[in-house]
Every structure is written in C-alpha cells, then in structure tokens.
mmCIF file of C-alpha atoms and ligand atoms in Angstrom:
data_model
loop_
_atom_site.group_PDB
_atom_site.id
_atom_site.type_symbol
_atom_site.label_atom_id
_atom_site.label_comp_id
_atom_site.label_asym_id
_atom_site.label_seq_id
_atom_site.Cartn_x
_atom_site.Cartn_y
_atom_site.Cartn_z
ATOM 1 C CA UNK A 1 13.572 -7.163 15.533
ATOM 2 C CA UNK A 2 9.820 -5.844 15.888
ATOM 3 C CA UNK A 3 7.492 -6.918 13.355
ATOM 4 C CA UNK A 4 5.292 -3.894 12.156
ATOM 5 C CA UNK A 5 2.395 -5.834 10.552
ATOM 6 C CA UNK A 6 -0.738 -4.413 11.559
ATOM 7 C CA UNK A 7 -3.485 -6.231 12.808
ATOM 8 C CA UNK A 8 -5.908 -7.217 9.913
ATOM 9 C CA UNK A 9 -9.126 -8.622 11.420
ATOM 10 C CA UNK A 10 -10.653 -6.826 14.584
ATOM 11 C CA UNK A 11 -11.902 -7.716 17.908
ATOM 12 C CA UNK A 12 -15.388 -8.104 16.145
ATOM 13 C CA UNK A 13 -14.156 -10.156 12.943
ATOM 14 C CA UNK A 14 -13.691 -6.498 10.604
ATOM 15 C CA UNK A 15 -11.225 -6.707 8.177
ATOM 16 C CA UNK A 16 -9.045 -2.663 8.131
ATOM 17 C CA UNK A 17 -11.477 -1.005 5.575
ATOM 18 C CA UNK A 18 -14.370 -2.558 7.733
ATOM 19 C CA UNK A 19 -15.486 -5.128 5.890
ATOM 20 C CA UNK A 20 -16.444 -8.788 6.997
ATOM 21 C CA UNK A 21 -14.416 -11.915 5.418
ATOM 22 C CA UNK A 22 -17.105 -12.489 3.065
ATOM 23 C CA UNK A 23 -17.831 -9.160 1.659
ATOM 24 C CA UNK A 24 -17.129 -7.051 -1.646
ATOM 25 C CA UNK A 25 -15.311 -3.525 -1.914
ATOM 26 C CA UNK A 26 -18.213 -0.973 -3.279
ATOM 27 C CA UNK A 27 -17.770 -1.670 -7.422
ATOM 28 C CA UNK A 28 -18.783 0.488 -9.926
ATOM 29 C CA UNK A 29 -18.391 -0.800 -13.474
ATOM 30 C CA UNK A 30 -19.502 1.633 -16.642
ATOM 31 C CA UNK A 31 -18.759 0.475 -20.797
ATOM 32 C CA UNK A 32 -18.517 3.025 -23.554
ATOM 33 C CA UNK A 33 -16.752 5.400 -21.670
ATOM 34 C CA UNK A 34 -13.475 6.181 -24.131
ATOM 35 C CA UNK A 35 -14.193 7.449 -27.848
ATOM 36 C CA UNK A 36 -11.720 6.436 -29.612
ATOM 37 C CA UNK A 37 -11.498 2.453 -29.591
ATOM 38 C CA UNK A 38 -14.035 0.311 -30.726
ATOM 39 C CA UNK A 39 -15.523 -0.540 -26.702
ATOM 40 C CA UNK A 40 -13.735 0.770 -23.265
ATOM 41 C CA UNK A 41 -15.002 -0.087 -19.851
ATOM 42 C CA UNK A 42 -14.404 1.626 -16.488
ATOM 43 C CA UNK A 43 -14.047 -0.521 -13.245
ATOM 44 C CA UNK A 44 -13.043 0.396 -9.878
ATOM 45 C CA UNK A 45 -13.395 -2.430 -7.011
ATOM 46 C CA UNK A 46 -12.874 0.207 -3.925
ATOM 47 C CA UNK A 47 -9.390 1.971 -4.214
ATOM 48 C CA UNK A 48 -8.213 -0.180 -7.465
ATOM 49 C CA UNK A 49 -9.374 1.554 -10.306
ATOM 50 C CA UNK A 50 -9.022 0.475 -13.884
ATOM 51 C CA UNK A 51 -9.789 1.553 -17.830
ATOM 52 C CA UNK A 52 -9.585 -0.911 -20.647
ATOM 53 C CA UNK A 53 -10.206 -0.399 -24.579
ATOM 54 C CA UNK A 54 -9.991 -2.370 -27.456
ATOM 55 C CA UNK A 55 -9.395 -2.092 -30.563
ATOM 56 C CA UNK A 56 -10.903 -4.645 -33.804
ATOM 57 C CA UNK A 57 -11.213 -6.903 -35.199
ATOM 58 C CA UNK A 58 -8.826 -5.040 -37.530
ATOM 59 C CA UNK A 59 -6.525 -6.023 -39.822
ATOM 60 C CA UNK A 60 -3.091 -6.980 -38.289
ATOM 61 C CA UNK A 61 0.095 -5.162 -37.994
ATOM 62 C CA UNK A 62 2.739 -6.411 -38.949
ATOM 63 C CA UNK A 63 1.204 -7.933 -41.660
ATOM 64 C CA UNK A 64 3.633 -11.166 -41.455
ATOM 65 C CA UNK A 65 1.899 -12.118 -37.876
ATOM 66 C CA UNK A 66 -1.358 -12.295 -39.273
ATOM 67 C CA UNK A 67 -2.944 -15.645 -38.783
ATOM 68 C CA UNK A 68 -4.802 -17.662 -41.485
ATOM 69 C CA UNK A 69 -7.347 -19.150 -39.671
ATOM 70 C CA UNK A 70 -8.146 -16.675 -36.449
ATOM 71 C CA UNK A 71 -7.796 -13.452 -35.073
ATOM 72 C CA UNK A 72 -4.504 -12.591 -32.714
ATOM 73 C CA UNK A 73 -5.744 -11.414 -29.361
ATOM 74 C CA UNK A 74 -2.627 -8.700 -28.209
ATOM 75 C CA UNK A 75 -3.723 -7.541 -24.582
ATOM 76 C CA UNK A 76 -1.088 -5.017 -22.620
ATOM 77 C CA UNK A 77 -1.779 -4.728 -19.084
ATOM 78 C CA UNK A 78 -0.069 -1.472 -17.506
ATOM 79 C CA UNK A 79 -0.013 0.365 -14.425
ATOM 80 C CA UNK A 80 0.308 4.063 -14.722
ATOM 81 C CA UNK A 81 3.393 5.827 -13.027
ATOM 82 C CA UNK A 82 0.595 7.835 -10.238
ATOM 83 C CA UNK A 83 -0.943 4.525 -9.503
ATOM 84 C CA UNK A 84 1.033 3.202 -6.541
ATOM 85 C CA UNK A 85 3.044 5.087 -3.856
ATOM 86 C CA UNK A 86 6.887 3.509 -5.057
ATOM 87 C CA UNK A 87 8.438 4.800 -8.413
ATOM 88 C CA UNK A 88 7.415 2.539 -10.461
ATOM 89 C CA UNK A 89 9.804 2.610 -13.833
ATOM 90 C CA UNK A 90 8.478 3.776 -16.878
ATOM 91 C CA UNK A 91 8.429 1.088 -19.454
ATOM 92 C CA UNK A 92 7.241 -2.506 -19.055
ATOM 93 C CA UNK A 93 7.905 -4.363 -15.948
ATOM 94 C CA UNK A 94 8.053 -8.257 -16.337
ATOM 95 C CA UNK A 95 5.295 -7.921 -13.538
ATOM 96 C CA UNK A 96 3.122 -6.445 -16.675
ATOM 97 C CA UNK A 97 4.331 -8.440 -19.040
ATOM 98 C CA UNK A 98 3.473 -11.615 -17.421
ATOM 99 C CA UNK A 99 -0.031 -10.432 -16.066
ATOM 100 C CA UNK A 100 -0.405 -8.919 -20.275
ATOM 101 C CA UNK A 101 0.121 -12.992 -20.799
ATOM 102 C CA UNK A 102 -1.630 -14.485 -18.514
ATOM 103 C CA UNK A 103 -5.129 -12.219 -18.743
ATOM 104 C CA UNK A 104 -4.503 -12.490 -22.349
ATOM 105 C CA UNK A 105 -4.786 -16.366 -22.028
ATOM 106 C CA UNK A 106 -7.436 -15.924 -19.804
ATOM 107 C CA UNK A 107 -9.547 -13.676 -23.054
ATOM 108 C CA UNK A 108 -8.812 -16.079 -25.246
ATOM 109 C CA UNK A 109 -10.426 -18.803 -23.655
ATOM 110 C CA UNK A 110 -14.016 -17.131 -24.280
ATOM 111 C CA UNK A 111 -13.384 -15.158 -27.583
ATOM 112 C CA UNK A 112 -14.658 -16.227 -31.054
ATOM 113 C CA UNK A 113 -11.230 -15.321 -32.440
ATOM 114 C CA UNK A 114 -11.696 -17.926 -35.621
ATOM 115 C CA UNK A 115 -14.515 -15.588 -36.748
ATOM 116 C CA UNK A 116 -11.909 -12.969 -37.785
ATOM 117 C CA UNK A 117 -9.185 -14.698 -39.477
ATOM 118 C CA UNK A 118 -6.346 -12.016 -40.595
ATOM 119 C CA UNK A 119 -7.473 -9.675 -38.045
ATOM 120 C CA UNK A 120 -5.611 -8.324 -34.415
ATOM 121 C CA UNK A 121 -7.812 -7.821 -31.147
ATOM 122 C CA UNK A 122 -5.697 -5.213 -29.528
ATOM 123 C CA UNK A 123 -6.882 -4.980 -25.292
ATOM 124 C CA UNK A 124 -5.522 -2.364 -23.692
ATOM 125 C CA UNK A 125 -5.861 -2.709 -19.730
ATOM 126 C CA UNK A 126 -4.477 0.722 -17.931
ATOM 127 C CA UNK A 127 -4.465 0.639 -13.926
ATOM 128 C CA UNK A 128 -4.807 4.534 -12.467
ATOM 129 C CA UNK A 129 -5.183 3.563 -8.987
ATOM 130 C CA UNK A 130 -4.041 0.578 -7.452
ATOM 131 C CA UNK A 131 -5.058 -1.292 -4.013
ATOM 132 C CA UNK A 132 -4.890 -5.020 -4.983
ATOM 133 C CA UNK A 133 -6.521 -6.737 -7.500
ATOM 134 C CA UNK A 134 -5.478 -5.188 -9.990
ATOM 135 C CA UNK A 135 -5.605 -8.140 -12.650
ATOM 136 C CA UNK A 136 -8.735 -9.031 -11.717
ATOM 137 C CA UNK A 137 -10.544 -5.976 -12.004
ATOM 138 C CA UNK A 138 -8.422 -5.317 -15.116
ATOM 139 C CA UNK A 139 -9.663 -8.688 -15.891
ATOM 140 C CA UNK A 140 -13.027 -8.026 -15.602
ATOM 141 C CA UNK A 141 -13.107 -4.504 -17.426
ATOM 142 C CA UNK A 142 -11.256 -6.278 -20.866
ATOM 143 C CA UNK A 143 -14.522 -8.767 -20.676
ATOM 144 C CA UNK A 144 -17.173 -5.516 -20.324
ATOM 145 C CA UNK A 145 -14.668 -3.821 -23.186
ATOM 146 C CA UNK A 146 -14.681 -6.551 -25.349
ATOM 147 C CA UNK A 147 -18.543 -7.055 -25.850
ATOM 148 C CA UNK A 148 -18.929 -3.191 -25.399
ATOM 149 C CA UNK A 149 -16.643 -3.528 -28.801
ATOM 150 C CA UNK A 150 -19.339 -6.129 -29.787
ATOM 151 C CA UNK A 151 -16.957 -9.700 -30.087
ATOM 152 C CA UNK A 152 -18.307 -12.593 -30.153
ATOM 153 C CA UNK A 153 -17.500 -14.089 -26.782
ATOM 154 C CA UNK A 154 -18.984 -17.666 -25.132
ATOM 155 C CA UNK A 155 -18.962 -15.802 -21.754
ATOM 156 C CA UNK A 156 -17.798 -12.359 -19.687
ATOM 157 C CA UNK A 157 -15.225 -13.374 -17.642
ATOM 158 C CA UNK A 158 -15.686 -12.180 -13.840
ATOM 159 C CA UNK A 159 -12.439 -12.038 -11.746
ATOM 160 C CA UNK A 160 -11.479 -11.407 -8.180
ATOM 161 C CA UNK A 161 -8.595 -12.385 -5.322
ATOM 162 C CA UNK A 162 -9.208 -14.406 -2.157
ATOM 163 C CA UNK A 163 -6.820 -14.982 0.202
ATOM 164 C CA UNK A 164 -5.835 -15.760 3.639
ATOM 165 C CA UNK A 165 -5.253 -12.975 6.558
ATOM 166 C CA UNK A 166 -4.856 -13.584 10.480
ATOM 167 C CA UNK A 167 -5.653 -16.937 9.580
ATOM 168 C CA UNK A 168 -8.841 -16.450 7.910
ATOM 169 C CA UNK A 169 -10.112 -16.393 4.548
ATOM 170 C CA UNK A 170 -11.060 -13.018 2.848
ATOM 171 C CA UNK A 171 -12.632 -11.927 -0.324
ATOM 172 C CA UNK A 172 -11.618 -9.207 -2.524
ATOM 173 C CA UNK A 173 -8.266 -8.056 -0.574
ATOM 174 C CA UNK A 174 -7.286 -4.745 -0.592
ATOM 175 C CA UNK A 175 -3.220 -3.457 -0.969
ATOM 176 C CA UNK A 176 -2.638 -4.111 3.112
ATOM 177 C CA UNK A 177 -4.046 -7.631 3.134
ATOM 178 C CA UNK A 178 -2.109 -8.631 0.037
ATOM 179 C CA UNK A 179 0.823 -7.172 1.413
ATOM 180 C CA UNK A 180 0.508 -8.386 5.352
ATOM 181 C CA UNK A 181 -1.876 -11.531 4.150
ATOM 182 C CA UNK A 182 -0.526 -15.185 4.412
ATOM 183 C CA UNK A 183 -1.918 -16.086 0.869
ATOM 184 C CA UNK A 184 -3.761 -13.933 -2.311
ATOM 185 C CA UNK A 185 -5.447 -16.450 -4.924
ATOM 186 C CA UNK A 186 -6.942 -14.520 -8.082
ATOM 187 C CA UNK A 187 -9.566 -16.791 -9.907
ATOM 188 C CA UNK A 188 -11.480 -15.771 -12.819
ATOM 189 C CA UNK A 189 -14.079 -17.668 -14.143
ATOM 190 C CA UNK A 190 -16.204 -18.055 -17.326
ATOM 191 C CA UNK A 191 -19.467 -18.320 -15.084
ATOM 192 C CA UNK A 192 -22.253 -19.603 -17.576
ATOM 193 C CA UNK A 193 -19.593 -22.538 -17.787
ATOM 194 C CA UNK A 194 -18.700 -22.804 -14.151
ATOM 195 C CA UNK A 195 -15.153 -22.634 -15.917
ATOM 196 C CA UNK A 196 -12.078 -21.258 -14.326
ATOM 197 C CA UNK A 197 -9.558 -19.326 -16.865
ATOM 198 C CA UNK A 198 -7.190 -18.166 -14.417
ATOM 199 C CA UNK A 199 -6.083 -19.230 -10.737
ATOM 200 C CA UNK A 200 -2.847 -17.943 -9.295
ATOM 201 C CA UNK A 201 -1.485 -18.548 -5.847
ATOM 202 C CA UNK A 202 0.766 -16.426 -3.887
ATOM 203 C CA UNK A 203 1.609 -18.037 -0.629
ATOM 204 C CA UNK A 204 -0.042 -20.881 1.180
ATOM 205 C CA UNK A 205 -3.583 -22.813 1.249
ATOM 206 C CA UNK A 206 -4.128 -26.038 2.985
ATOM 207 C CA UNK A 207 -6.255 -28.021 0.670
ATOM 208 C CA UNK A 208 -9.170 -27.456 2.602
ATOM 209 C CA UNK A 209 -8.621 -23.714 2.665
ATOM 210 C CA UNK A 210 -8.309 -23.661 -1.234
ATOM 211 C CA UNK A 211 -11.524 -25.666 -1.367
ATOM 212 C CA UNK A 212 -13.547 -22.892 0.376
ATOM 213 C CA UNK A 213 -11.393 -19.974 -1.181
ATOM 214 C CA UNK A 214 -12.572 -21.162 -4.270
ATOM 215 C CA UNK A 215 -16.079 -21.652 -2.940
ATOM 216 C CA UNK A 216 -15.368 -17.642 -1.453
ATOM 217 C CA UNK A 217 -13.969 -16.432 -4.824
ATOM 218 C CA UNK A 218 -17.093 -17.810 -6.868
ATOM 219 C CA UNK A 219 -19.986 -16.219 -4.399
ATOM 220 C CA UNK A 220 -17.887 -12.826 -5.488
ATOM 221 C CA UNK A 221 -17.894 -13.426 -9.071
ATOM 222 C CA UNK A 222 -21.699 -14.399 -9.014
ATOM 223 C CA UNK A 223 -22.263 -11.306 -7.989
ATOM 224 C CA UNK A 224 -19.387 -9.361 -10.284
ATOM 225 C CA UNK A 225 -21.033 -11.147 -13.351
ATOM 226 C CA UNK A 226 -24.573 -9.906 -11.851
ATOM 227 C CA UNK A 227 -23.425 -6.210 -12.274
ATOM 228 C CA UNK A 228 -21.299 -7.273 -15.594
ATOM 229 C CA UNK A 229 -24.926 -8.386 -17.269
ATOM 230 C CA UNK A 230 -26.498 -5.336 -15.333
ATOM 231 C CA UNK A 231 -24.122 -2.895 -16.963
ATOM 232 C CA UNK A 232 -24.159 -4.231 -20.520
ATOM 233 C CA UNK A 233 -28.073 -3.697 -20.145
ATOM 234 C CA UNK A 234 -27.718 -0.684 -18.980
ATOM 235 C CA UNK A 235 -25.463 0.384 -22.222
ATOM 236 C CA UNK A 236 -27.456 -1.823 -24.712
ATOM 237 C CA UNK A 237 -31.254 -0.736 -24.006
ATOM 238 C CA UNK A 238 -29.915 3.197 -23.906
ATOM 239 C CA UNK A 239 -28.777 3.185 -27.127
ATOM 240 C CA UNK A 240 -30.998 0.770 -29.071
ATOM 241 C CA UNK A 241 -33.366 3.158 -31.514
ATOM 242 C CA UNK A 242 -36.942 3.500 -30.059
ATOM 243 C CA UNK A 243 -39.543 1.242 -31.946
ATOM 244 C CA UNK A 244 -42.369 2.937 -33.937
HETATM 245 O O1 CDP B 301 -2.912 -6.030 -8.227
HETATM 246 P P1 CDP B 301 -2.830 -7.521 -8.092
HETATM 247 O O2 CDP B 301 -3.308 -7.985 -6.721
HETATM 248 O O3 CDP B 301 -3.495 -8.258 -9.210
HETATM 249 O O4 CDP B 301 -1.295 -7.907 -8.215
HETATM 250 P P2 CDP B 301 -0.130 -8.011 -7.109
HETATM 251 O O5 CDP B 301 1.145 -8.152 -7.889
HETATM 252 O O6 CDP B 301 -0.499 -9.076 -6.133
HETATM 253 O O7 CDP B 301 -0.148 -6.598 -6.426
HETATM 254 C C1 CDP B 301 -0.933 -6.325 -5.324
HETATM 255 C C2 CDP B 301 -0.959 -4.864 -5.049
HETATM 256 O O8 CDP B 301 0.350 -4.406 -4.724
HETATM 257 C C3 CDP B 301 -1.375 -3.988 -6.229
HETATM 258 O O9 CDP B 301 -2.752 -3.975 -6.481
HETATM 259 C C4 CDP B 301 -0.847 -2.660 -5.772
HETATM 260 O O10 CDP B 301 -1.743 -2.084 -4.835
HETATM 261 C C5 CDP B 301 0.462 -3.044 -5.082
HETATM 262 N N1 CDP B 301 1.593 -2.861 -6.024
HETATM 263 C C6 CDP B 301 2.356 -1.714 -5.893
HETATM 264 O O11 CDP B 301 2.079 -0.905 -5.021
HETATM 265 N N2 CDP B 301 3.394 -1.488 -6.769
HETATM 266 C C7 CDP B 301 3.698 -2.368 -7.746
HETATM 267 N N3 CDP B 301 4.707 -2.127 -8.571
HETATM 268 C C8 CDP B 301 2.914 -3.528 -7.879
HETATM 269 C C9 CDP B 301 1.885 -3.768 -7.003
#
C-alpha cells in the first residue's frame, strides 16, 4: 500500500507553512477581551486559536467541596464543534477531560490558591480554531487570564510543542507535523523558575533528541513569556488612572 504522508521539510530545510526548524508561528496574544468573567485572554499561535476566562476567587459551588484551607482551581478545556474538520461530538471527550486535568495541574503549580480559602477558581479554556497546540496555547492564555483576573501567581506559565519531523526537530508544530511527525512533546514552563509544569510525549525521542527538544521548547517559551510580560503591560499601563 502507498503511504500518502507528505513531505514535511523542503529541499532548502522549510518546514510546509515555510518556516525553519527553529522558528515560531506569528502569535498574537490580547487580555481583557470578554466582559463578563473576572480576566479573559485571546491567543492564537498561527491557525490554533484560543479564548480563556476565569472566574474568582468566588465562593464555591457546591458548597460541600469547598476547601478549608485553599481555593479549588476547576479549569475545563474544550474544543468547539467548528474547530477541526472531523465531527467532533458534542459533550466532553476524555481527550478534554484529561488535557482539563493535566493544564489544571499545570495552574496550580504557580497559583496562590491558600490565599482564598472557601473560594473556586473556575478557568475556562475554549479552542475556536485548531492546528496543533492546542493545550499549549490554551495553556498559555489561562496564565494571561488568570493575572488579567488579578491572582496571585509565582509565575505566567509559557507553553509550546516540539517535536520530531523527517527526522529533525521542530518548534511549535502545526496540525500536519503533529499528524505526519515522528514525535510532539508539549512543555510548559514556569520561566522565572526555570521550572517545567507540564511535559508530555507522543512518540519517540532518543535521549539526546529530548535533551535539545527541551533546549528547542525553552528558546520558544523565552520568547512566549517575552510577549506574555509585553501584553500584561500593555493592559496594565492603559488602564492605570493618569497621575496629577
Ligand atoms: O492540540 P494539541 O497539539 O495540544 O493536542 P493533540 O491531541 O496532539 O492534537 C493535535 C491537533 O490535532 C490539534 O491541535 C488539532 O489540530 C487536531 N485535532 C483534531 O483535528 N480533532 C480532534 N478531535 C483533536 C485534535
């Protein structure tokens, strides 16, 4: 039987969208851009784009799951029905409900949750267009919605895939090299700590190739954090009152 795999990397080292191994997607990131929750963010990483909002600290509900000593952080990662070719089903796939789990996990490794005991965090994380990375963008817009909704966090997180296509490594892959690729690592990191809060690995890295993934995936989210910090600015100095 023919293989139909197309050829990812070019005659001159381009990846299909025309990027080299090393480079971004174009990223625009915005916060405050939803009215009704407490801080939303807007991300798109080239085709893949992605709202999140929260909501709190408020108090919890059910009552009964309320903690004594910390806030519960609930995060729901969903893809919309228009934002992949397939029919995708309606409810929650267990594809959602374990990336809900593990981005959640990923939050609560930077959020001063024990500074609102009693209280929910609710992150909502909808994908309306999606081309790979989806968790890590969605990733990355919960951290810019979060402070937007001003909690206390250590760090941003800063997310994005690497991976391994015609035999080389790749940053940010798009929906054809996840698909065709031999191997699609997410990493997110808590930068100011050098920390990683989530690393997932689909396919196969020799341990030298995870060594410079990693080493790939961290030059991206240097510069993901970089617009994070810019945007925040951007939000914060606009709307602080002008001094008399
Ligand atoms: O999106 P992410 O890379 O974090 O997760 P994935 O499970 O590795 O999915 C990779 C890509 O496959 C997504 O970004 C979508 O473009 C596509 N996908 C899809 O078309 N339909 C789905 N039900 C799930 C994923």
């Amino acid at each position: 039987m023919h293989s139909i795999r197309p050829r990812l990397i070019n005659e001159n080292g381009l990846r299909v969208d025309g990027r080299r191994p090393d480079e971004l997607r174009p990223i625009k990131m915005e916060v405050g851009v939803l009215e009704k929750s407490d801080g939303s963010a807007y991300v798109e990483f080239g085709g893949t784009k992605v709202f999140a909002a929260v909501f709190g600290p408020r108090e919890a509900h059910p009552k009964h799951l309320a903690l004594p000593d910390r806030a519960i952080l609930n995060c729901r990662y969903h893809m919309t029905s228009f934002s992949v070719e397939e029919r995708k089903p309606l409810g929650m796939t267990r594809r959602e409900i374990e990336l809900s789990k593990v981005i959640r996990e990923a939050l609560e490794t930077v959020a001063f949750l024990e500074e609102f005991p009693r209280a929910s965090i609710d992150v909502y994380i909808e994908v309306i267009q999606a081309d790979g990375g989806t968790r890590t963008a969605g990733l990355t817009a919960a951290s810019l919605a979060l402070a937007d909704a001003s909690i206390p966090m250590a760090d941003l997180i800063a997310a994005v895939a690497v991976g391994k296509v015609d035999g080389q490594l790749v940053l940010d892959l798009c929906d054809l090299e996840d698909k065709y690729g031999e191997a699609d690592m997410p990493v997110a990191m808590a930068p100011r700590f050098n920390s990683v809060v989530l690393l997932q690995l689909n396919g196969k890295f020799s341990p030298s190739e995870f060594k410079k993934g990693l080493t790939l995936a961290q030059k991206g989210i240097a510069e993901i954090y970089r617009l994070q910090q810019e945007t925040l600015k951007k939000k914060f100095s606009a709307s602080r009152p002008m001094e008399v």
